mmCIF file of C-alpha atoms in Angstrom:
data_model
loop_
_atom_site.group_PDB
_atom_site.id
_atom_site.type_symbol
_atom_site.label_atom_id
_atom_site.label_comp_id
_atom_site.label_asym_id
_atom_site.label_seq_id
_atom_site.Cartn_x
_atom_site.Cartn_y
_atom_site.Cartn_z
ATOM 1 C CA UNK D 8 -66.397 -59.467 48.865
ATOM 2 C CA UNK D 9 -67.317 -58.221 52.154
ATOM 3 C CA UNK D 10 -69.219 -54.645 52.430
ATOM 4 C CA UNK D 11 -68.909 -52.172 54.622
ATOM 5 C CA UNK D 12 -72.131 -51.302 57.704
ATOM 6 C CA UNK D 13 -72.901 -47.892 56.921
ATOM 7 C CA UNK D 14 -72.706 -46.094 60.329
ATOM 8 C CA UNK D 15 -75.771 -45.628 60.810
ATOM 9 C CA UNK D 16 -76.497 -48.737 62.042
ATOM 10 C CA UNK D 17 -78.109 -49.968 59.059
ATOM 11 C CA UNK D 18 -77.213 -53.275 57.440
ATOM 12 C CA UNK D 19 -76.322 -53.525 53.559
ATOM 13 C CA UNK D 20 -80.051 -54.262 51.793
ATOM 14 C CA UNK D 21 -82.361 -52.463 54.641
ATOM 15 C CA UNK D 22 -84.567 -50.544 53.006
ATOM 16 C CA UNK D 23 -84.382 -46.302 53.435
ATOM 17 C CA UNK D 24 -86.718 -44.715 55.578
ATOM 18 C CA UNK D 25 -88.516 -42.340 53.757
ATOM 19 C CA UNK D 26 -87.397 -39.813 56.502
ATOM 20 C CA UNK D 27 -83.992 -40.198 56.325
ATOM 21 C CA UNK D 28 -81.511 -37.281 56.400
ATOM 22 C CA UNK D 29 -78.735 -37.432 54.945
ATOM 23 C CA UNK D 30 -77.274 -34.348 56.213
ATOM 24 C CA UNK D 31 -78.381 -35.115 60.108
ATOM 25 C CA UNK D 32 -75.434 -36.011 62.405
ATOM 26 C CA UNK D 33 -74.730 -39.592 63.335
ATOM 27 C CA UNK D 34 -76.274 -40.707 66.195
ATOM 28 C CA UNK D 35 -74.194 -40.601 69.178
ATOM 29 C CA UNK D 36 -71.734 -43.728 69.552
ATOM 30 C CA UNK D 37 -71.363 -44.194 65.605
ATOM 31 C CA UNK D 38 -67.998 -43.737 63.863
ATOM 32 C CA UNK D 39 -68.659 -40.185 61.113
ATOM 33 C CA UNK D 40 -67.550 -41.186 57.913
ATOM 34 C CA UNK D 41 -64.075 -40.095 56.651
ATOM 35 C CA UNK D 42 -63.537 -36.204 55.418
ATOM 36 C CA UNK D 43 -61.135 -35.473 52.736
ATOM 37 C CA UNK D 44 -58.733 -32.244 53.606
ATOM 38 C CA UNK D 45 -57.859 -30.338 50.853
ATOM 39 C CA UNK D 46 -54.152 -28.824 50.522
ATOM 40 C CA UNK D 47 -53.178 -25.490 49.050
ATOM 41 C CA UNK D 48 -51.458 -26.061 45.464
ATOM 42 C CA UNK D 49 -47.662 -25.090 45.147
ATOM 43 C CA UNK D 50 -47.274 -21.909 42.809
ATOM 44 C CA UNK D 51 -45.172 -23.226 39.663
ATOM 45 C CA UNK D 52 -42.047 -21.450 39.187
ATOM 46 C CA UNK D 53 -41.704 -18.678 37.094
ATOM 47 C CA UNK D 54 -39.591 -19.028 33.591
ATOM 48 C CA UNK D 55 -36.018 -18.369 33.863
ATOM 49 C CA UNK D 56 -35.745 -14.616 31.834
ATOM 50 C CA UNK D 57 -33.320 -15.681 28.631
ATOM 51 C CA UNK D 58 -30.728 -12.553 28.490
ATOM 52 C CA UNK D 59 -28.067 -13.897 26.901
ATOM 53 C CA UNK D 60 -28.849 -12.483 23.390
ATOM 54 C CA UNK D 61 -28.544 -9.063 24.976
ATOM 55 C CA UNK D 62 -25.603 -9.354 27.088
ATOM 56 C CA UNK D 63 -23.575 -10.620 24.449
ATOM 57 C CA UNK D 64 -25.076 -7.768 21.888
ATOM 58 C CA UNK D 65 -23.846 -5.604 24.268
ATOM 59 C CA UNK D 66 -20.481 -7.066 24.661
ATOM 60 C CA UNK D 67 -19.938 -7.643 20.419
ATOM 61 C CA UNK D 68 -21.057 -4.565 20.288
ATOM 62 C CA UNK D 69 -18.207 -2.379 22.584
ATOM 63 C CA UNK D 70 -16.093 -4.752 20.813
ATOM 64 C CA UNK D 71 -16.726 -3.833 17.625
ATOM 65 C CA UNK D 72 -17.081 0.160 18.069
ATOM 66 C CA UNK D 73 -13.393 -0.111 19.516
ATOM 67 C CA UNK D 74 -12.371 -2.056 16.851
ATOM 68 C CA UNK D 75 -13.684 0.297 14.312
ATOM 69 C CA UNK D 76 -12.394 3.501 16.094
ATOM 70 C CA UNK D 77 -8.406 1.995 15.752
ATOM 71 C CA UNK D 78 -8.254 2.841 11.645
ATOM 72 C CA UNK D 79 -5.966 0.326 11.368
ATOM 73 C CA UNK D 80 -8.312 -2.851 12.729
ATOM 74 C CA UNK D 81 -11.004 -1.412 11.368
ATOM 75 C CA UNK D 82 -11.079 -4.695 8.959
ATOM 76 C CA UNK D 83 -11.861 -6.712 12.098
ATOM 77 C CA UNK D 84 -14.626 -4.427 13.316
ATOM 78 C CA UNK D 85 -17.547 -4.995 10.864
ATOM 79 C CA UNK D 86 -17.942 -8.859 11.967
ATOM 80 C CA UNK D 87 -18.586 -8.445 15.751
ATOM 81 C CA UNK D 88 -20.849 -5.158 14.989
ATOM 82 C CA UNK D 89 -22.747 -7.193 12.861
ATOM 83 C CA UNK D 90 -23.235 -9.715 15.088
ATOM 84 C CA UNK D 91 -24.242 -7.390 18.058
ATOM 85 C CA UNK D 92 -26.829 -5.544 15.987
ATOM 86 C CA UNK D 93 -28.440 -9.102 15.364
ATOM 87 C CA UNK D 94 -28.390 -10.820 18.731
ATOM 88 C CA UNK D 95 -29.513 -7.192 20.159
ATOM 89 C CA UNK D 96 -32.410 -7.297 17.632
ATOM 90 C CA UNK D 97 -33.209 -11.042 18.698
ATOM 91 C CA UNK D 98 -32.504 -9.970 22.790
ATOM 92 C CA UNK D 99 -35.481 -7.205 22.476
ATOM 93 C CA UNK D 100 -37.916 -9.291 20.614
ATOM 94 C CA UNK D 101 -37.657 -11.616 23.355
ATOM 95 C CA UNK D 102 -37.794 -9.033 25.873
ATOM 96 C CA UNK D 103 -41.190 -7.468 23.992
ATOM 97 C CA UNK D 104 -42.552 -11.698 24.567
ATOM 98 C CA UNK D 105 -41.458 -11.434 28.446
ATOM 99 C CA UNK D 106 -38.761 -13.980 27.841
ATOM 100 C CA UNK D 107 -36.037 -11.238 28.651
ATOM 101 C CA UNK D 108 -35.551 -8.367 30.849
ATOM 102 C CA UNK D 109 -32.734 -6.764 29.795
ATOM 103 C CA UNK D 110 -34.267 -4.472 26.582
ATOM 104 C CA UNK D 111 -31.644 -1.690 27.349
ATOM 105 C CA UNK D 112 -29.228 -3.599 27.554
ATOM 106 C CA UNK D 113 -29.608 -5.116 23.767
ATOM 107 C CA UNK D 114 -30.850 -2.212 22.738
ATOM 108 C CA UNK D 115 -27.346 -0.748 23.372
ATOM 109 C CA UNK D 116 -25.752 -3.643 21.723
ATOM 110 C CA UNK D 117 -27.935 -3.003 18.744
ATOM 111 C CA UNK D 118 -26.893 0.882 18.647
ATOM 112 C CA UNK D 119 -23.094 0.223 19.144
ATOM 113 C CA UNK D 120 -23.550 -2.089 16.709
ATOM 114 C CA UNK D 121 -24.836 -0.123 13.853
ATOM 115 C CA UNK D 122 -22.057 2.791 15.063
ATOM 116 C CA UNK D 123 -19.424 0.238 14.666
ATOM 117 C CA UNK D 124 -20.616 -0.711 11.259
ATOM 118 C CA UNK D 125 -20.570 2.863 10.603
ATOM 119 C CA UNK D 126 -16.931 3.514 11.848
ATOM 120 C CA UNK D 127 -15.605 0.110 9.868
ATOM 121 C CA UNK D 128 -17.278 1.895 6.504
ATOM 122 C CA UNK D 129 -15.524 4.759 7.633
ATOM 123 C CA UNK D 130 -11.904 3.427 8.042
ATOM 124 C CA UNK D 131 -12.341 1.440 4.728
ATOM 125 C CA UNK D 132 -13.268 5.205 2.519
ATOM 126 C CA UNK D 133 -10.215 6.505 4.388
ATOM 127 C CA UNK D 134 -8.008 3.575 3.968
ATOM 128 C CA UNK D 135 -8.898 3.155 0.343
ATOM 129 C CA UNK D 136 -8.726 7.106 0.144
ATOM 130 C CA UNK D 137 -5.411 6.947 1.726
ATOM 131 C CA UNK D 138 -3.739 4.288 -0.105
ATOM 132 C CA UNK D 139 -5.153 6.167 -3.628
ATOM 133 C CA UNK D 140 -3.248 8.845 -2.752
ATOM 134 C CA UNK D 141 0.153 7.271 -1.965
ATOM 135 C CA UNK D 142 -0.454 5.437 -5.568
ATOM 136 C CA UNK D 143 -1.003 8.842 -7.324
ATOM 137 C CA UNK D 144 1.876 10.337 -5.213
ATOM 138 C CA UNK D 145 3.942 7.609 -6.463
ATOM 139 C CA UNK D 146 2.624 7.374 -9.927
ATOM 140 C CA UNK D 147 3.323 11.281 -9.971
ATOM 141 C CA UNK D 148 7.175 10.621 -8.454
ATOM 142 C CA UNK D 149 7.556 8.450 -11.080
ATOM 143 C CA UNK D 150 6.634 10.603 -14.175
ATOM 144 C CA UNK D 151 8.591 13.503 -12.181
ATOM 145 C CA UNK D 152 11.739 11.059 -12.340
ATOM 146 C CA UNK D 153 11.275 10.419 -15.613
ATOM 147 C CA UNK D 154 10.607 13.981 -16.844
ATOM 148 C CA UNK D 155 13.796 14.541 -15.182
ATOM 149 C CA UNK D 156 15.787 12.076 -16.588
ATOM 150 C CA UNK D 157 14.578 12.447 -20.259
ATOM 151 C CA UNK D 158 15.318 16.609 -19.879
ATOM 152 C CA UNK D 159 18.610 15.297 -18.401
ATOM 153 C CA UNK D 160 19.109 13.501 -21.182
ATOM 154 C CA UNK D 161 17.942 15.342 -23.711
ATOM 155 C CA UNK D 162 20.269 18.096 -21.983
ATOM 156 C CA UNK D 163 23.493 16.153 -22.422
ATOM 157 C CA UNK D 164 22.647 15.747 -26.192
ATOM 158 C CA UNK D 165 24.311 19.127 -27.915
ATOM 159 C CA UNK D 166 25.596 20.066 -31.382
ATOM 160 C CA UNK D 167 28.953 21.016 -32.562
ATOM 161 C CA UNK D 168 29.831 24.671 -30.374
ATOM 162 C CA UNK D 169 27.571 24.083 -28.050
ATOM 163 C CA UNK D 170 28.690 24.374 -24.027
ATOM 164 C CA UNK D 171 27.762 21.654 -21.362
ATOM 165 C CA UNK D 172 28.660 22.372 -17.860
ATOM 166 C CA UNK D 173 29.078 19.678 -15.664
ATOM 167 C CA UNK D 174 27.869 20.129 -11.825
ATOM 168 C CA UNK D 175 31.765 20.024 -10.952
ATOM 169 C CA UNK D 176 31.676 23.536 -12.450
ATOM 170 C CA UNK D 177 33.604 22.273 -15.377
ATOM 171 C CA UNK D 178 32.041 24.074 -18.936
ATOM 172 C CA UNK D 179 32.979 21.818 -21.604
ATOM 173 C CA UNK D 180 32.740 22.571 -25.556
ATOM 174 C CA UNK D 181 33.532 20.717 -28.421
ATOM 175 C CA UNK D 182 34.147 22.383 -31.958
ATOM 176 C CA UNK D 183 33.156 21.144 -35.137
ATOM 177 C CA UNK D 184 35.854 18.705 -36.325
ATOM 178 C CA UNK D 185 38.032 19.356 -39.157
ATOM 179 C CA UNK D 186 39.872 17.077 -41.450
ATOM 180 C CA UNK D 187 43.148 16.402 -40.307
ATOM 181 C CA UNK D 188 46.194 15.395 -42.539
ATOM 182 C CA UNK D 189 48.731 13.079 -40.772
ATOM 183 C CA UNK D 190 51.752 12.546 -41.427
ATOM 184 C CA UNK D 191 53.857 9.878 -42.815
ATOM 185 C CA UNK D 192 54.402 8.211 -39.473
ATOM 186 C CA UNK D 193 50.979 6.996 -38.130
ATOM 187 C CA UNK D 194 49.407 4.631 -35.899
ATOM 188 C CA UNK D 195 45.869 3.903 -36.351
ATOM 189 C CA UNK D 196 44.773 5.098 -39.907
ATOM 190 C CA UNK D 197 44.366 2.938 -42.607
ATOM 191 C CA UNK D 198 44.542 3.308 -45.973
ATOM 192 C CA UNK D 199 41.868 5.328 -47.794
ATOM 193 C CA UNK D 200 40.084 6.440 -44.453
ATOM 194 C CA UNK D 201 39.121 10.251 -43.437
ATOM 195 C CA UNK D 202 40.928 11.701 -40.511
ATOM 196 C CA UNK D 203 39.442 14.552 -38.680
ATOM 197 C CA UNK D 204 40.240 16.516 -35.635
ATOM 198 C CA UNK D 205 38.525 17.035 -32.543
ATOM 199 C CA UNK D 206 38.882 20.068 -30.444
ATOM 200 C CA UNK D 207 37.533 19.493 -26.653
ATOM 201 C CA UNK D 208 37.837 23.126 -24.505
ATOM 202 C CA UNK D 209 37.494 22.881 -20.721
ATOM 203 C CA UNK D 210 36.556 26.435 -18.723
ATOM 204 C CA UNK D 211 36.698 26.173 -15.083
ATOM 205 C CA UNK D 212 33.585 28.345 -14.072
ATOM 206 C CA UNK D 213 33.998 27.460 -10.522
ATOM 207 C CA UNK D 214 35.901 28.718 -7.641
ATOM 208 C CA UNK D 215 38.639 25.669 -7.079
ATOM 209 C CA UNK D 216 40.601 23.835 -9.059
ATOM 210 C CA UNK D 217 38.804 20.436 -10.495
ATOM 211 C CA UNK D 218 41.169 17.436 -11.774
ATOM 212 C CA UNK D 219 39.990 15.937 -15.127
ATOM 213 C CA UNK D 220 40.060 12.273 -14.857
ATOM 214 C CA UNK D 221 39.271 11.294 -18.053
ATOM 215 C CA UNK D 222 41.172 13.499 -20.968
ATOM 216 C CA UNK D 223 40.119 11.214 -24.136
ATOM 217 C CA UNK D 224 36.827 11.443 -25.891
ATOM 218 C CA UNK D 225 35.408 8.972 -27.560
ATOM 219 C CA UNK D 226 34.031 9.036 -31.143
ATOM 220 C CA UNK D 227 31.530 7.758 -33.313
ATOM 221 C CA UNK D 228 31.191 7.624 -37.134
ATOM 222 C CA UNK D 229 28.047 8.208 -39.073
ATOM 223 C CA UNK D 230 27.388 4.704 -38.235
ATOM 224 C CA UNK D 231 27.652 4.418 -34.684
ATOM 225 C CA UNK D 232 31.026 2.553 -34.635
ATOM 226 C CA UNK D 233 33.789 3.376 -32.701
ATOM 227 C CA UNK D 234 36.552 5.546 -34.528
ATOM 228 C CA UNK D 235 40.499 4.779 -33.734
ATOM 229 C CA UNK D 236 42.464 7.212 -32.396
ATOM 230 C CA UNK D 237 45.227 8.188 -34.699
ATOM 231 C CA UNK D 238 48.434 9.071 -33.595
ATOM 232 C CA UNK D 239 51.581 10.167 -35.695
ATOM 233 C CA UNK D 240 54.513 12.453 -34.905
ATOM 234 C CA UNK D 241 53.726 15.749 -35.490
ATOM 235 C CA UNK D 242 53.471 17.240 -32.039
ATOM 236 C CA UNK D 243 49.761 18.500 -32.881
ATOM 237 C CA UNK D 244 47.700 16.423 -30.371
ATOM 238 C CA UNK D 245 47.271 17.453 -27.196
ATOM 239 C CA UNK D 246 45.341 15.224 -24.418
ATOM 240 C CA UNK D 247 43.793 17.266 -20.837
ATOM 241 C CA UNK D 248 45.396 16.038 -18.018
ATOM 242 C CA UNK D 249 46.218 17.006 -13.998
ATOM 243 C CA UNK D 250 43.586 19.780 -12.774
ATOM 244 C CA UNK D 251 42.062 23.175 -14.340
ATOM 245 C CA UNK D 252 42.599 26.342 -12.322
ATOM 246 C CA UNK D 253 39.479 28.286 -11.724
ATOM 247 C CA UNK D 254 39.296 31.163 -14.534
ATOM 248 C CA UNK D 255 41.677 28.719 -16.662
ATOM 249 C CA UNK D 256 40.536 26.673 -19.847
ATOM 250 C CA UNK D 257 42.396 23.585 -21.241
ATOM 251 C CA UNK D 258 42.256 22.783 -24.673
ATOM 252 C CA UNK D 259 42.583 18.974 -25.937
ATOM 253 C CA UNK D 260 43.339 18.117 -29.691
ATOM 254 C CA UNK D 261 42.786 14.910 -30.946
ATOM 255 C CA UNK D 262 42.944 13.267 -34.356
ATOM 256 C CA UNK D 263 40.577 9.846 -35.579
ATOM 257 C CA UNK D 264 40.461 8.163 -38.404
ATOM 258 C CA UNK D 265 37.253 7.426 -39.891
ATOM 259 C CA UNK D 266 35.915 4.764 -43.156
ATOM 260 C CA UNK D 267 35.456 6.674 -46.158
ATOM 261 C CA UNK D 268 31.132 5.404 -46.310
ATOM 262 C CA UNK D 269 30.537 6.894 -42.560
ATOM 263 C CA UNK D 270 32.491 9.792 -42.603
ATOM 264 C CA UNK D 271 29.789 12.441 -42.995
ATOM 265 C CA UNK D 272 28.710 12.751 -39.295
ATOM 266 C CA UNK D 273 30.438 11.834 -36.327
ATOM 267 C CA UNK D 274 29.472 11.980 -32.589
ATOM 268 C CA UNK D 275 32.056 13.084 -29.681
ATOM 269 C CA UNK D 276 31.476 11.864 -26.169
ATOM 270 C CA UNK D 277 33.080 13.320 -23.100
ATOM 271 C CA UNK D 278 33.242 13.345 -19.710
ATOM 272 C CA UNK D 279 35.777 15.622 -17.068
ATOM 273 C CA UNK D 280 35.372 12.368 -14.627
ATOM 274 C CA UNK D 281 33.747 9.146 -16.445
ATOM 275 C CA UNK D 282 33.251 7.734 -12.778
ATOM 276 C CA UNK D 283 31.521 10.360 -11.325
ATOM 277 C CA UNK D 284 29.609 12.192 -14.017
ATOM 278 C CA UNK D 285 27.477 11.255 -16.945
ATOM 279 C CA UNK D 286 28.983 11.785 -20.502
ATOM 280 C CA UNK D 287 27.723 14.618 -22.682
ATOM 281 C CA UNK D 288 27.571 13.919 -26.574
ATOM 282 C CA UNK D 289 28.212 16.811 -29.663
ATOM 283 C CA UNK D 290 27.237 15.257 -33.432
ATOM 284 C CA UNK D 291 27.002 17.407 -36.574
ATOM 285 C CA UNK D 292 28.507 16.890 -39.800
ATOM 286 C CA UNK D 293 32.220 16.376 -40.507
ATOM 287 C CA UNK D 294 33.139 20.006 -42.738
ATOM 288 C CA UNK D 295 35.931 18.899 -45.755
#
């Protein structure tokens, strides 16, 4: 390994004078030893400023206060308010650290957010309050409707002399049947039974005539079954047909036979026009 003169002259293993200066200048002719130049350090870049938590705060958080203002998406508002209160909260701790610079701007996401919260509570109390009130509405139709229908009822339900009058102006009353005696010639009375009469009167309390469709009433016994229509020759039954002048009353007479056990009670039911309007129904006793 070969070393180096130093250049002063000297040869490696002379002894040092014990005048020697190390900080004296070559003499002239010698080659100065080699200087190290020092170079200025390059600054390191600054961090990149994270805003992403408050731009999209701010963007979930218009979305969800316009959401929350339509009443009828207010359903869809409460997620993306949520979301922009907590990325807003996470973009302003990271702003208080230096990592962010944009502190208003989640700020106002976290403010629309809680504002859209608070409209989404909103539109569900009004929806809910809403939709309670069509159900009552409805639930109060309803009983209405019934009420109706059960006085309606209850109205078409009479005794023996009592008038019903039918919205076709037609006042219909039925008298309390009496027994009825046929004679020999007779359809539709057996042996042994009870025949009564029914007499149906029609008033026409309105100002035009009105047809009577239906001129037969129907009758029940005691037991609820139906009771046949007799018919014999004496020229005493009369059915209501063609129409009923205003002022005018028609009077029908009809005759049924009823079994001896159920002849107590009977119920009549009639109707001036069975299409068009309910029947009304007279019961009582039978007199005889």
């Amino acid at each position: 390994m070969t070393v180096p003169t130093p250049s002063d002259g000297r040869q490696p293993g002379d002894r040092i004078p014990d005048d020697h200066d190390p900080w004296r200048p070559p003499p002239p002719g010698t080659t100065p030893p080699p200087r190290w130049e020092s170079y200025p350090m390059a600054p390191l870049p600054a961090p990149q400023a994270r805003n992403g938590m408050g731009i999209t705060a701010l963007v979930l958080g218009i979305v969800g206060l316009v959401l929350g203002l339509l009443i009828i998406l207010f359903w869809m508002s409460w997620l993306p308010a949520l979301l922009a209160v907590i990325f807003g909260s996470v973009g302003m701790s990271q702003a208080r650290r230096g990592r962010a610079t944009n502190k208003g701007m989640a700020l106002a996401g976290v403010i629309l957010g809680v504002v859209g919260l608070l409209a989404a509570a909103g539109g569900a109390v009004l929806t809910v309050t809403a939709v309670k009130k069509v159900t009552d509405d409805a639930r109060a139709k309803v009983k209405e409707v019934k009420a109706s229908a059960s006085a309606s009822e209850k109205a078409r339900h009479l005794s023996f002399g009592e008038p019903y009058t039918f919205e076709n102006g037609l006042k219909v009353t039925v008298a309390e049947p009496k027994p009825y005696t046929p004679d020999d010639y007779v359809l539709g009375h057996a042996k042994g039974n009870k025949a009564v009469q029914v007499i149906v009167k029609v008033l026409n309390t309105g100002t035009e005539r009105v047809k009577v469709d239906t001129g037969l009433p129907e009758v029940s016994d005691a037991d609820g079954a139906s009771a046949e229509l007799l018919i014999d020759g004496s020229g005493r039954q009369k059915v209501i047909t063609g129409y009923v002048l205003p002022g005018k009353e028609a009077i029908g007479k009809y005759a049924f036979s009823l079994p001896p056990d159920a002849a107590d009670k009977i119920e009549v039911e009639f109707s001036p026009d069975a299409m068009e309007w309910q029947d009304a129904y007279w019961s009582g006793p039978t007199t005889g």
